[in-house]
Amino acid sequence: MRTLCASLAAGLAIVNLQSGEHLIHSFETQQLTDEFWAEGANFGDFNGDGANDIVAGPFWWEGPSFEKRHEYAPATQTSKRKQDNGSEKTVKGYDPHGYSGNFFAFTGDFNRDDATDILIFGFPGEASVWYENPKGGSGHWKRHVMLEVTDNESPAFVDITGDGQREVVCSSKGFYGYAELDPKNPTALWTWHNISPNNNYHKYTHGMGVGDVNGDGRADLLEKDGWWEQPAERGPVWKHHPYKFSRGDAEPGGSQMFAYDVDGDGDNDVISALAAHGYGLAWFEQVREGNKIDFKRHLIMGSTPEENRYGVKFSQLHAVDLVDMDNDGLKDIITGKRWWAHGPGGDAEPNAAAVIYWFKTVRGKEGVDFVPHLIDDNSGVGTQVVVGKINKDSHPDVVVGNKRGVFVHLHKVKKVSEGEYRKAQPKPVAEKR
């Protein structure tokens, strides 16, 4: 187990404008395991004791200490690891040179019995399943298939219909669409709805999200080649609005995408990584001419330090979340490097530091700035990064599962003097010279 506190210089430094306090935010990192079981992790109260627990792969860890591990699904996977002397050793979990069968974890009460269940998206092209909480019973949890084929490398579990119930949003068998639960029959396959024609979307397609682009109060589907407008009435096909949120082969699509009013002008912009296995993070400013919606691209981070105002650069942004990290009313971007996404010799800079950052959204007279704050440099993200109030204090925490193991980053806040605060502020490259 690895436990550390991020240095104040690496942690976030902000001013609480309402109280006038000078606050430094840092993160205490706890490694729950160094075994590779999953590319995603999440949290929920599984034993009903009031404390959030962590789920990743076939295990859940009891909060608030996360020291006791329970096996809710079979954990029989083993792999060979080469030792320094050239010999091989059999270890638990998947081989980090390859892939896991567990890409995303979500939680919810699917059978409405007041116990938190676990939802798992497996390898792209495989089934989505949920595991029924036995409410204190022993043994493995009962497994139920929700959707037989879940495609795209950034599927979502969100309320896309506006009915107050979350749906599985993804592509499946060539179509974009969503699957919804029948509350009267929760263990049955969920009902699938196409929202696009069969465009033969591949199971490894990158880049997808859900958000209201046109401001009509209905959630739309975002993908790397445009957005699908949800109609007022349910229909078989939504209207597609083409736009390249990535640029062809050079930027083949990112990860999770978001519709959010970045610049505060009253309409939603789009936030996206540009290449899940390459470089780039951008926001796309919504611009209108009459009723026509277009976008203007603003690069936050590129493939060189010079493309970021603060000199930050990292590759393989295969997971992104959007959450207000400092309680200032603006949502911030949380992302990092998916270390060894295709092994030690694949993609861009596979062996660089496995960083995870959050970028503070700052609106000013000269536009929008994204101030980078390092959370950790030895964990990174998987295909999922989940941000929320795990220990239920006032600021969001971060949980990830990936080829380095399972990590929880607990958010810490400290009052400091004005001098300490200013010293800890990230500086633009131009001011460092």
CSV table of C-alpha atoms in Angstrom, one decimal:
chain,number,residue,atom,x,y,z
A,1,MET,CA,0.0,0.0,0.0
A,2,ARG,CA,1.3,3.5,-0.9
A,3,THR,CA,0.1,6.5,1.1
A,4,LEU,CA,1.4,10.0,0.6
A,5,CYS,CA,0.5,13.6,0.8
A,6,ALA,CA,1.0,15.8,-2.3
A,7,SER,CA,3.3,18.7,-1.6
A,8,LEU,CA,1.8,22.1,-1.2
A,9,ALA,CA,3.5,23.2,-4.4
A,10,ALA,CA,1.9,20.4,-6.3
A,11,GLY,CA,-1.5,20.9,-4.6
A,12,LEU,CA,-4.1,23.4,-5.4
A,13,ALA,CA,-3.9,26.9,-4.1
A,14,ILE,CA,-7.0,29.2,-4.3
A,15,VAL,CA,-8.7,32.0,-2.5
A,16,ASN,CA,-12.1,31.6,-1.0
A,17,LEU,CA,-13.6,34.8,-2.3
A,18,GLN,CA,-16.6,34.7,0.0
A,19,SER,CA,-14.6,34.4,3.3
A,20,GLY,CA,-11.4,36.1,2.2
A,21,GLU,CA,-9.5,33.0,3.4
A,22,HIS,CA,-6.3,31.8,1.7
A,23,LEU,CA,-6.7,28.1,1.1
A,24,ILE,CA,-4.3,25.5,-0.2
A,25,HIS,CA,-5.8,22.2,-1.4
A,26,SER,CA,-3.8,19.0,-1.6
A,27,PHE,CA,-4.5,15.3,-2.0
A,28,GLU,CA,-3.7,12.3,0.2
A,29,THR,CA,-3.2,9.3,-2.0
A,30,GLN,CA,-3.9,5.8,-0.9
A,31,GLN,CA,-3.1,2.8,-3.1
A,32,LEU,CA,-5.6,0.0,-2.3
A,33,THR,CA,-3.8,-2.6,-4.4
A,34,ASP,CA,-1.0,-2.7,-7.0
A,35,GLU,CA,-2.8,-5.6,-8.9
A,36,PHE,CA,-4.3,-4.8,-12.3
A,37,TRP,CA,-8.0,-5.7,-12.2
A,38,ALA,CA,-9.8,-2.9,-14.0
A,39,GLU,CA,-9.5,0.4,-16.0
A,40,GLY,CA,-12.2,2.0,-13.9
A,41,ALA,CA,-13.4,2.4,-10.3
A,42,ASN,CA,-16.2,4.0,-8.4
A,43,PHE,CA,-17.7,4.4,-4.9
A,44,GLY,CA,-20.9,3.7,-3.0
A,45,ASP,CA,-22.1,2.5,0.4
A,46,PHE,CA,-22.3,-1.3,-0.1
A,47,ASN,CA,-22.6,-2.4,3.5
A,48,GLY,CA,-25.0,0.2,4.6
A,49,ASP,CA,-22.8,1.6,7.4
A,50,GLY,CA,-23.0,5.2,6.2
A,51,ALA,CA,-19.5,5.3,4.8
A,52,ASN,CA,-18.6,5.2,1.1
A,53,ASP,CA,-16.7,2.1,-0.1
A,54,ILE,CA,-14.6,1.7,-3.2
A,55,VAL,CA,-15.3,-0.8,-6.1
A,56,ALA,CA,-12.8,-1.8,-8.8
A,57,GLY,CA,-12.6,-5.1,-10.7
A,58,PRO,CA,-14.2,-8.0,-8.7
A,59,PHE,CA,-13.6,-6.3,-5.3
A,60,TRP,CA,-14.9,-3.7,-3.0
A,61,TRP,CA,-13.0,-2.1,-0.1
A,62,GLU,CA,-14.7,-0.9,3.1
A,63,GLY,CA,-14.6,2.8,3.8
A,64,PRO,CA,-13.5,4.9,5.4
A,65,SER,CA,-10.1,3.2,5.8
A,66,PHE,CA,-10.4,1.1,2.6
A,67,GLU,CA,-8.2,-1.6,4.2
A,68,LYS,CA,-10.6,-4.6,4.2
A,69,ARG,CA,-11.3,-6.1,0.8
A,70,HIS,CA,-14.3,-8.2,-0.2
A,71,GLU,CA,-14.7,-10.3,-3.4
A,72,TYR,CA,-18.2,-9.7,-4.9
A,73,ALA,CA,-17.4,-11.5,-8.2
A,74,PRO,CA,-15.0,-14.3,-9.1
A,75,ALA,CA,-11.4,-13.1,-9.0
A,76,THR,CA,-9.6,-16.0,-10.7
A,77,GLN,CA,-7.6,-14.0,-13.3
A,78,THR,CA,-3.8,-14.5,-13.0
A,79,SER,CA,-0.9,-13.5,-15.2
A,80,LYS,CA,2.8,-14.0,-15.6
A,81,ARG,CA,5.3,-11.3,-14.6
A,82,LYS,CA,8.9,-11.3,-15.6
A,83,GLN,CA,11.3,-10.8,-12.6
A,84,ASP,CA,14.6,-8.8,-12.7
A,85,ASN,CA,16.5,-12.1,-12.8
A,86,GLY,CA,14.6,-13.2,-15.9
A,87,SER,CA,12.3,-15.7,-14.2
A,88,GLU,CA,8.5,-15.6,-14.4
A,89,LYS,CA,6.2,-15.2,-11.4
A,90,THR,CA,2.5,-15.9,-11.4
A,91,VAL,CA,0.5,-12.9,-9.9
A,92,LYS,CA,-3.1,-12.1,-9.3
A,93,GLY,CA,-4.9,-10.0,-11.9
A,94,TYR,CA,-4.4,-9.1,-15.5
A,95,ASP,CA,-1.1,-8.6,-17.3
A,96,PRO,CA,-0.5,-4.8,-17.6
A,97,HIS,CA,1.1,-5.5,-21.0
A,98,GLY,CA,-2.5,-6.4,-22.2
A,99,TYR,CA,-6.0,-5.5,-21.2
A,100,SER,CA,-8.6,-6.2,-18.5
A,101,GLY,CA,-12.1,-7.4,-18.9
A,102,ASN,CA,-13.4,-4.6,-16.7
A,103,PHE,CA,-13.4,-1.0,-18.2
A,104,PHE,CA,-16.0,0.9,-16.1
A,105,ALA,CA,-17.7,0.7,-12.8
A,106,PHE,CA,-20.9,2.5,-11.7
A,107,THR,CA,-23.2,2.1,-8.7
A,108,GLY,CA,-27.0,2.3,-8.1
A,109,ASP,CA,-30.0,0.6,-6.6
A,110,PHE,CA,-31.3,-1.2,-9.6
A,111,ASN,CA,-33.9,-3.5,-8.0
A,112,ARG,CA,-35.0,-0.8,-5.5
A,113,ASP,CA,-34.4,-2.8,-2.4
A,114,ASP,CA,-32.5,0.1,-0.6
A,115,ALA,CA,-29.1,-1.5,-1.2
A,116,THR,CA,-26.3,-0.2,-3.5
A,117,ASP,CA,-25.6,-2.5,-6.5
A,118,ILE,CA,-22.6,-2.5,-8.8
A,119,LEU,CA,-22.7,-2.0,-12.6
A,120,ILE,CA,-19.8,-3.1,-14.8
A,121,PHE,CA,-19.0,-2.3,-18.4
A,122,GLY,CA,-16.6,-5.0,-19.6
A,123,PHE,CA,-14.2,-4.9,-22.6
A,124,PRO,CA,-15.6,-3.0,-25.6
A,125,GLY,CA,-18.0,-5.1,-27.5
A,126,GLU,CA,-19.0,-7.2,-24.5
A,127,ALA,CA,-21.9,-7.1,-22.1
A,128,SER,CA,-22.9,-4.6,-19.4
A,129,VAL,CA,-23.8,-6.4,-16.2
A,130,TRP,CA,-25.0,-5.5,-12.8
A,131,TYR,CA,-24.3,-7.4,-9.5
A,132,GLU,CA,-27.1,-7.6,-7.0
A,133,ASN,CA,-26.1,-6.5,-3.4
A,134,PRO,CA,-27.0,-9.5,-1.1
A,135,LYS,CA,-27.5,-7.1,1.8
A,136,GLY,CA,-25.1,-8.8,4.2
A,137,GLY,CA,-25.3,-12.2,2.6
A,138,SER,CA,-22.1,-14.1,1.9
A,139,GLY,CA,-20.6,-15.3,-1.4
A,140,HIS,CA,-20.5,-13.7,-4.8
A,141,TRP,CA,-23.3,-11.3,-5.8
A,142,LYS,CA,-25.9,-12.4,-8.3
A,143,ARG,CA,-25.0,-11.3,-11.8
A,144,HIS,CA,-27.6,-9.8,-14.2
A,145,VAL,CA,-26.9,-8.9,-17.9
A,146,MET,CA,-28.3,-5.4,-18.8
A,147,LEU,CA,-27.1,-5.0,-22.4
A,148,GLU,CA,-25.5,-7.8,-24.4
A,149,VAL,CA,-23.2,-5.6,-26.5
A,150,THR,CA,-21.7,-2.3,-25.2
A,151,ASP,CA,-19.5,-0.5,-27.7
A,152,ASN,CA,-17.5,2.7,-27.7
A,153,GLU,CA,-14.6,3.3,-25.3
A,154,SER,CA,-16.4,6.0,-23.3
A,155,PRO,CA,-19.9,4.7,-22.7
A,156,ALA,CA,-21.9,6.6,-20.1
A,157,PHE,CA,-24.4,5.9,-17.3
A,158,VAL,CA,-26.5,9.0,-17.2
A,159,ASP,CA,-30.1,10.2,-17.5
A,160,ILE,CA,-30.3,11.0,-21.2
A,161,THR,CA,-34.1,10.9,-21.4
A,162,GLY,CA,-34.9,13.3,-18.5
A,163,ASP,CA,-37.1,10.9,-16.6
A,164,GLY,CA,-34.9,10.9,-13.5
A,165,GLN,CA,-33.5,7.4,-14.2
A,166,ARG,CA,-30.0,6.8,-15.5
A,167,GLU,CA,-29.6,4.9,-18.8
A,168,VAL,CA,-26.7,3.0,-20.4
A,169,VAL,CA,-25.6,5.3,-23.3
A,170,CYS,CA,-23.2,3.9,-25.9
A,171,SER,CA,-23.1,2.4,-29.3
A,172,SER,CA,-24.2,-1.1,-29.9
A,173,LYS,CA,-24.1,-3.3,-33.0
A,174,GLY,CA,-23.4,-0.2,-35.2
A,175,PHE,CA,-26.0,2.2,-33.7
A,176,TYR,CA,-25.7,5.0,-31.2
A,177,GLY,CA,-28.4,4.7,-28.6
A,178,TYR,CA,-29.3,4.0,-25.0
A,179,ALA,CA,-30.7,1.1,-22.9
A,180,GLU,CA,-33.2,1.7,-20.1
A,181,LEU,CA,-34.3,-0.3,-17.1
A,182,ASP,CA,-37.8,-1.6,-16.7
A,183,PRO,CA,-38.4,-0.9,-12.9
A,184,LYS,CA,-41.0,-3.7,-12.8
A,185,ASN,CA,-38.5,-6.2,-14.1
A,186,PRO,CA,-35.0,-5.1,-13.1
A,187,THR,CA,-33.3,-8.4,-13.8
A,188,ALA,CA,-34.4,-8.5,-17.4
A,189,LEU,CA,-32.4,-7.2,-20.3
A,190,TRP,CA,-32.7,-3.4,-20.5
A,191,THR,CA,-34.7,-2.0,-23.5
A,192,TRP,CA,-32.5,-0.6,-26.3
A,193,HIS,CA,-33.4,2.5,-28.3
A,194,ASN,CA,-31.5,3.5,-31.5
A,195,ILE,CA,-30.9,7.2,-31.9
A,196,SER,CA,-28.8,7.0,-35.0
A,197,PRO,CA,-28.9,4.9,-38.3
A,198,ASN,CA,-26.7,1.9,-38.4
A,199,ASN,CA,-23.4,3.7,-39.3
A,200,ASN,CA,-21.4,0.6,-38.3
A,201,TYR,CA,-19.8,2.4,-35.4
A,202,HIS,CA,-16.8,0.3,-34.3
A,203,LYS,CA,-16.6,-1.1,-30.7
A,204,TYR,CA,-13.3,0.8,-30.3
A,205,THR,CA,-14.7,4.2,-31.3
A,206,HIS,CA,-13.3,6.9,-29.1
A,207,GLY,CA,-15.1,10.0,-27.7
A,208,MET,CA,-18.6,10.3,-26.4
A,209,GLY,CA,-20.7,12.2,-23.9
A,210,VAL,CA,-24.2,13.5,-23.0
A,211,GLY,CA,-25.3,17.2,-22.6
A,212,ASP,CA,-27.7,19.8,-23.7
A,213,VAL,CA,-26.0,21.6,-26.7
A,214,ASN,CA,-28.8,23.7,-28.0
A,215,GLY,CA,-30.4,24.8,-24.7
A,216,ASP,CA,-33.8,23.2,-25.3
A,217,GLY,CA,-33.7,21.4,-21.9
A,218,ARG,CA,-33.1,18.0,-23.5
A,219,ALA,CA,-29.8,16.1,-23.3
A,220,ASP,CA,-28.1,15.5,-26.6
A,221,LEU,CA,-25.4,12.9,-27.5
A,222,LEU,CA,-21.9,14.2,-28.2
A,223,GLU,CA,-19.4,12.2,-30.3
A,224,LYS,CA,-16.2,13.0,-32.0
A,225,ASP,CA,-17.9,13.7,-35.4
A,226,GLY,CA,-20.7,16.0,-34.1
A,227,TRP,CA,-23.8,15.9,-31.9
A,228,TRP,CA,-27.2,14.2,-32.1
A,229,GLU,CA,-30.1,16.4,-31.2
A,230,GLN,CA,-32.7,14.8,-29.0
A,231,PRO,CA,-36.2,15.5,-30.4
A,232,ALA,CA,-39.2,16.6,-28.3
A,233,GLU,CA,-40.9,13.3,-28.9
A,234,ARG,CA,-39.2,9.9,-28.8
A,235,GLY,CA,-38.3,8.8,-32.3
A,236,PRO,CA,-36.0,6.2,-33.9
A,237,VAL,CA,-33.4,8.7,-35.2
A,238,TRP,CA,-32.2,11.9,-33.8
A,239,LYS,CA,-30.9,14.8,-36.0
A,240,HIS,CA,-27.1,14.7,-36.5
A,241,HIS,CA,-25.2,18.0,-36.6
A,242,PRO,CA,-21.7,17.3,-38.1
A,243,TYR,CA,-18.7,18.9,-36.4
A,244,LYS,CA,-15.1,17.5,-36.0
A,245,PHE,CA,-14.4,17.6,-32.3
A,246,SER,CA,-11.2,15.9,-33.4
A,247,ARG,CA,-9.2,16.1,-36.6
A,248,GLY,CA,-9.2,12.8,-38.4
A,249,ASP,CA,-6.3,10.4,-38.1
A,250,ALA,CA,-4.2,12.9,-36.2
A,251,GLU,CA,-6.8,13.2,-33.5
A,252,PRO,CA,-9.0,10.1,-33.7
A,253,GLY,CA,-11.2,10.9,-30.8
A,254,GLY,CA,-10.8,11.4,-27.1
A,255,SER,CA,-12.7,10.1,-24.1
A,256,GLN,CA,-15.6,11.5,-22.1
A,257,MET,CA,-17.1,14.7,-23.6
A,258,PHE,CA,-19.1,17.4,-21.9
A,259,ALA,CA,-21.5,20.2,-22.7
A,260,TYR,CA,-20.9,23.1,-20.3
A,261,ASP,CA,-21.0,26.9,-20.4
A,262,VAL,CA,-17.3,27.4,-20.1
A,263,ASP,CA,-17.2,31.1,-20.8
A,264,GLY,CA,-20.4,32.1,-19.0
A,265,ASP,CA,-22.2,33.6,-22.0
A,266,GLY,CA,-25.4,31.6,-21.5
A,267,ASP,CA,-24.9,28.7,-24.0
A,268,ASN,CA,-23.2,25.4,-23.6
A,269,ASP,CA,-19.7,24.8,-25.1
A,270,VAL,CA,-18.1,21.4,-25.5
A,271,ILE,CA,-15.1,20.0,-23.6
A,272,SER,CA,-13.1,17.1,-25.0
A,273,ALA,CA,-9.8,15.3,-25.1
A,274,LEU,CA,-8.6,15.2,-28.7
A,275,ALA,CA,-6.9,11.8,-28.9
A,276,ALA,CA,-7.2,9.2,-26.1
A,277,HIS,CA,-3.9,7.6,-27.1
A,278,GLY,CA,-2.2,10.8,-28.2
A,279,TYR,CA,-2.2,14.4,-27.1
A,280,GLY,CA,-4.6,17.3,-26.7
A,281,LEU,CA,-7.3,18.8,-24.5
A,282,ALA,CA,-9.6,21.5,-25.8
A,283,TRP,CA,-12.9,23.4,-25.3
A,284,PHE,CA,-15.1,24.3,-28.2
A,285,GLU,CA,-16.8,27.7,-27.8
A,286,GLN,CA,-20.4,27.7,-29.2
A,287,VAL,CA,-21.0,30.4,-31.7
A,288,ARG,CA,-24.3,31.1,-33.4
A,289,GLU,CA,-25.4,32.8,-36.5
A,290,GLY,CA,-29.2,33.0,-36.3
A,291,ASN,CA,-30.3,29.4,-35.5
A,292,LYS,CA,-27.1,27.8,-36.8
A,293,ILE,CA,-24.7,26.4,-34.1
A,294,ASP,CA,-21.0,26.3,-34.8
A,295,PHE,CA,-17.9,26.1,-32.6
A,296,LYS,CA,-14.6,27.7,-32.2
A,297,ARG,CA,-11.8,25.6,-30.9
A,298,HIS,CA,-9.6,26.6,-28.0
A,299,LEU,CA,-6.6,24.4,-27.2
A,300,ILE,CA,-6.0,23.9,-23.4
A,301,MET,CA,-3.1,21.5,-23.8
A,302,GLY,CA,-1.3,20.1,-26.8
A,303,SER,CA,1.7,17.9,-27.7
A,304,THR,CA,4.4,20.4,-26.5
A,305,PRO,CA,4.9,22.4,-23.3
A,306,GLU,CA,4.6,25.6,-25.4
A,307,GLU,CA,1.0,24.8,-26.2
A,308,ASN,CA,-0.1,25.2,-22.6
A,309,ARG,CA,0.2,28.5,-20.8
A,310,TYR,CA,1.7,26.8,-17.8
A,311,GLY,CA,4.0,24.4,-19.7
A,312,VAL,CA,2.1,21.3,-18.8
A,313,LYS,CA,2.1,18.4,-21.3
A,314,PHE,CA,1.1,14.8,-21.0
A,315,SER,CA,-0.4,12.1,-23.3
A,316,GLN,CA,-3.2,9.5,-23.4
A,317,LEU,CA,-6.1,11.4,-21.8
A,318,HIS,CA,-8.3,8.4,-21.9
A,319,ALA,CA,-10.6,9.6,-19.0
A,320,VAL,CA,-12.0,13.0,-18.2
A,321,ASP,CA,-14.5,14.2,-15.6
A,322,LEU,CA,-16.0,17.7,-15.0
A,323,VAL,CA,-16.7,18.7,-11.4
A,324,ASP,CA,-16.5,21.8,-9.3
A,325,MET,CA,-13.3,21.0,-7.3
A,326,ASP,CA,-13.0,24.1,-5.2
A,327,ASN,CA,-16.7,25.1,-4.5
A,328,ASP,CA,-16.4,28.3,-6.5
A,329,GLY,CA,-19.4,27.6,-8.6
A,330,LEU,CA,-17.5,26.7,-11.8
A,331,LYS,CA,-16.8,23.2,-13.0
A,332,ASP,CA,-13.2,22.1,-13.4
A,333,ILE,CA,-11.6,19.5,-15.7
A,334,ILE,CA,-10.1,16.4,-14.1
A,335,THR,CA,-7.9,14.2,-16.3
A,336,GLY,CA,-4.6,12.4,-16.5
A,337,LYS,CA,-2.5,9.9,-18.3
A,338,ARG,CA,-3.6,6.3,-18.9
A,339,TRP,CA,-0.3,4.7,-18.3
A,340,TRP,CA,0.6,1.8,-20.7
A,341,ALA,CA,-2.8,2.0,-22.5
A,342,HIS,CA,-1.3,-0.3,-25.2
A,343,GLY,CA,1.7,-1.6,-23.2
A,344,PRO,CA,5.2,-0.2,-22.7
A,345,GLY,CA,5.9,0.3,-26.4
A,346,GLY,CA,2.6,1.6,-27.6
A,347,ASP,CA,1.2,5.1,-28.2
A,348,ALA,CA,2.7,8.4,-27.2
A,349,GLU,CA,5.2,8.4,-24.3
A,350,PRO,CA,3.9,5.3,-22.7
A,351,ASN,CA,6.5,5.3,-19.9
A,352,ALA,CA,6.2,8.9,-18.9
A,353,ALA,CA,4.9,9.8,-15.4
A,354,ALA,CA,1.4,8.6,-14.7
A,355,VAL,CA,0.0,12.0,-13.8
A,356,ILE,CA,-3.4,13.1,-12.8
A,357,TYR,CA,-4.3,16.8,-12.8
A,358,TRP,CA,-7.3,19.1,-12.4
A,359,PHE,CA,-7.6,22.2,-14.4
A,360,LYS,CA,-9.3,25.1,-12.5
A,361,THR,CA,-11.7,27.1,-14.7
A,362,VAL,CA,-11.0,30.8,-14.3
A,363,ARG,CA,-13.1,33.4,-16.2
A,364,GLY,CA,-11.4,36.8,-16.7
A,365,LYS,CA,-11.5,39.9,-18.9
A,366,GLU,CA,-9.1,38.3,-21.3
A,367,GLY,CA,-11.1,35.1,-21.6
A,368,VAL,CA,-11.1,31.7,-19.9
A,369,ASP,CA,-8.0,30.2,-18.3
A,370,PHE,CA,-7.5,26.6,-17.1
A,371,VAL,CA,-5.0,26.6,-14.2
A,372,PRO,CA,-3.3,23.1,-13.9
A,373,HIS,CA,-2.9,21.5,-10.4
A,374,LEU,CA,-1.1,18.2,-10.0
A,375,ILE,CA,-3.0,15.7,-7.9
A,376,ASP,CA,-0.5,12.8,-8.2
A,377,ASP,CA,2.3,11.7,-10.6
A,378,ASN,CA,2.3,7.9,-9.9
A,379,SER,CA,-1.2,6.7,-10.6
A,380,GLY,CA,-2.8,8.3,-13.6
A,381,VAL,CA,-6.3,7.5,-15.0
A,382,GLY,CA,-7.7,4.4,-16.6
A,383,THR,CA,-10.6,4.6,-19.1
A,384,GLN,CA,-12.5,6.1,-16.3
A,385,VAL,CA,-11.8,8.8,-13.6
A,386,VAL,CA,-14.5,9.4,-11.0
A,387,VAL,CA,-14.7,12.5,-8.9
A,388,GLY,CA,-17.1,12.9,-5.9
A,389,LYS,CA,-17.4,13.3,-2.2
A,390,ILE,CA,-16.1,9.9,-1.2
A,391,ASN,CA,-15.4,10.8,2.5
A,392,LYS,CA,-18.4,13.1,2.5
A,393,ASP,CA,-16.6,16.3,3.5
A,394,SER,CA,-16.9,19.6,1.7
A,395,HIS,CA,-14.6,18.9,-1.3
A,396,PRO,CA,-14.6,16.2,-4.0
A,397,ASP,CA,-12.2,13.3,-4.0
A,398,VAL,CA,-10.9,11.2,-6.9
A,399,VAL,CA,-10.8,7.4,-7.5
A,400,VAL,CA,-9.2,5.5,-10.3
A,401,GLY,CA,-8.4,1.9,-11.3
A,402,ASN,CA,-5.7,1.1,-13.9
A,403,LYS,CA,-2.6,-0.9,-14.7
A,404,ARG,CA,-0.9,0.5,-11.6
A,405,GLY,CA,-3.7,-0.7,-9.3
A,406,VAL,CA,-6.5,1.1,-7.5
A,407,PHE,CA,-6.1,4.5,-6.0
A,408,VAL,CA,-8.2,7.0,-4.0
A,409,HIS,CA,-7.0,10.6,-3.7
A,410,LEU,CA,-8.7,12.3,-0.7
A,411,HIS,CA,-9.0,16.1,-0.9
A,412,LYS,CA,-7.4,18.1,1.9
A,413,VAL,CA,-7.9,21.8,2.6
A,414,LYS,CA,-5.6,24.0,4.7
A,415,LYS,CA,-5.8,27.7,5.7
A,416,VAL,CA,-2.5,29.5,5.0
A,417,SER,CA,-1.1,33.0,5.0
A,418,GLU,CA,-1.2,35.2,2.0
A,419,GLY,CA,2.5,34.6,1.3
A,420,GLU,CA,2.1,30.8,1.4
A,421,TYR,CA,-0.9,31.0,-0.8
A,422,ARG,CA,0.9,33.1,-3.5
A,423,LYS,CA,4.0,30.9,-3.4
A,424,ALA,CA,1.9,27.8,-4.1
A,425,GLN,CA,0.1,29.3,-7.1
A,426,PRO,CA,1.0,27.8,-10.5
A,427,LYS,CA,2.7,30.4,-12.6
A,428,PRO,CA,2.4,30.9,-16.3
A,429,VAL,CA,5.6,30.1,-18.2
A,430,ALA,CA,6.0,33.8,-19.2
A,431,GLU,CA,6.0,34.9,-15.5
A,432,LYS,CA,8.7,32.3,-14.6
A,433,ARG,CA,11.3,33.9,-17.0
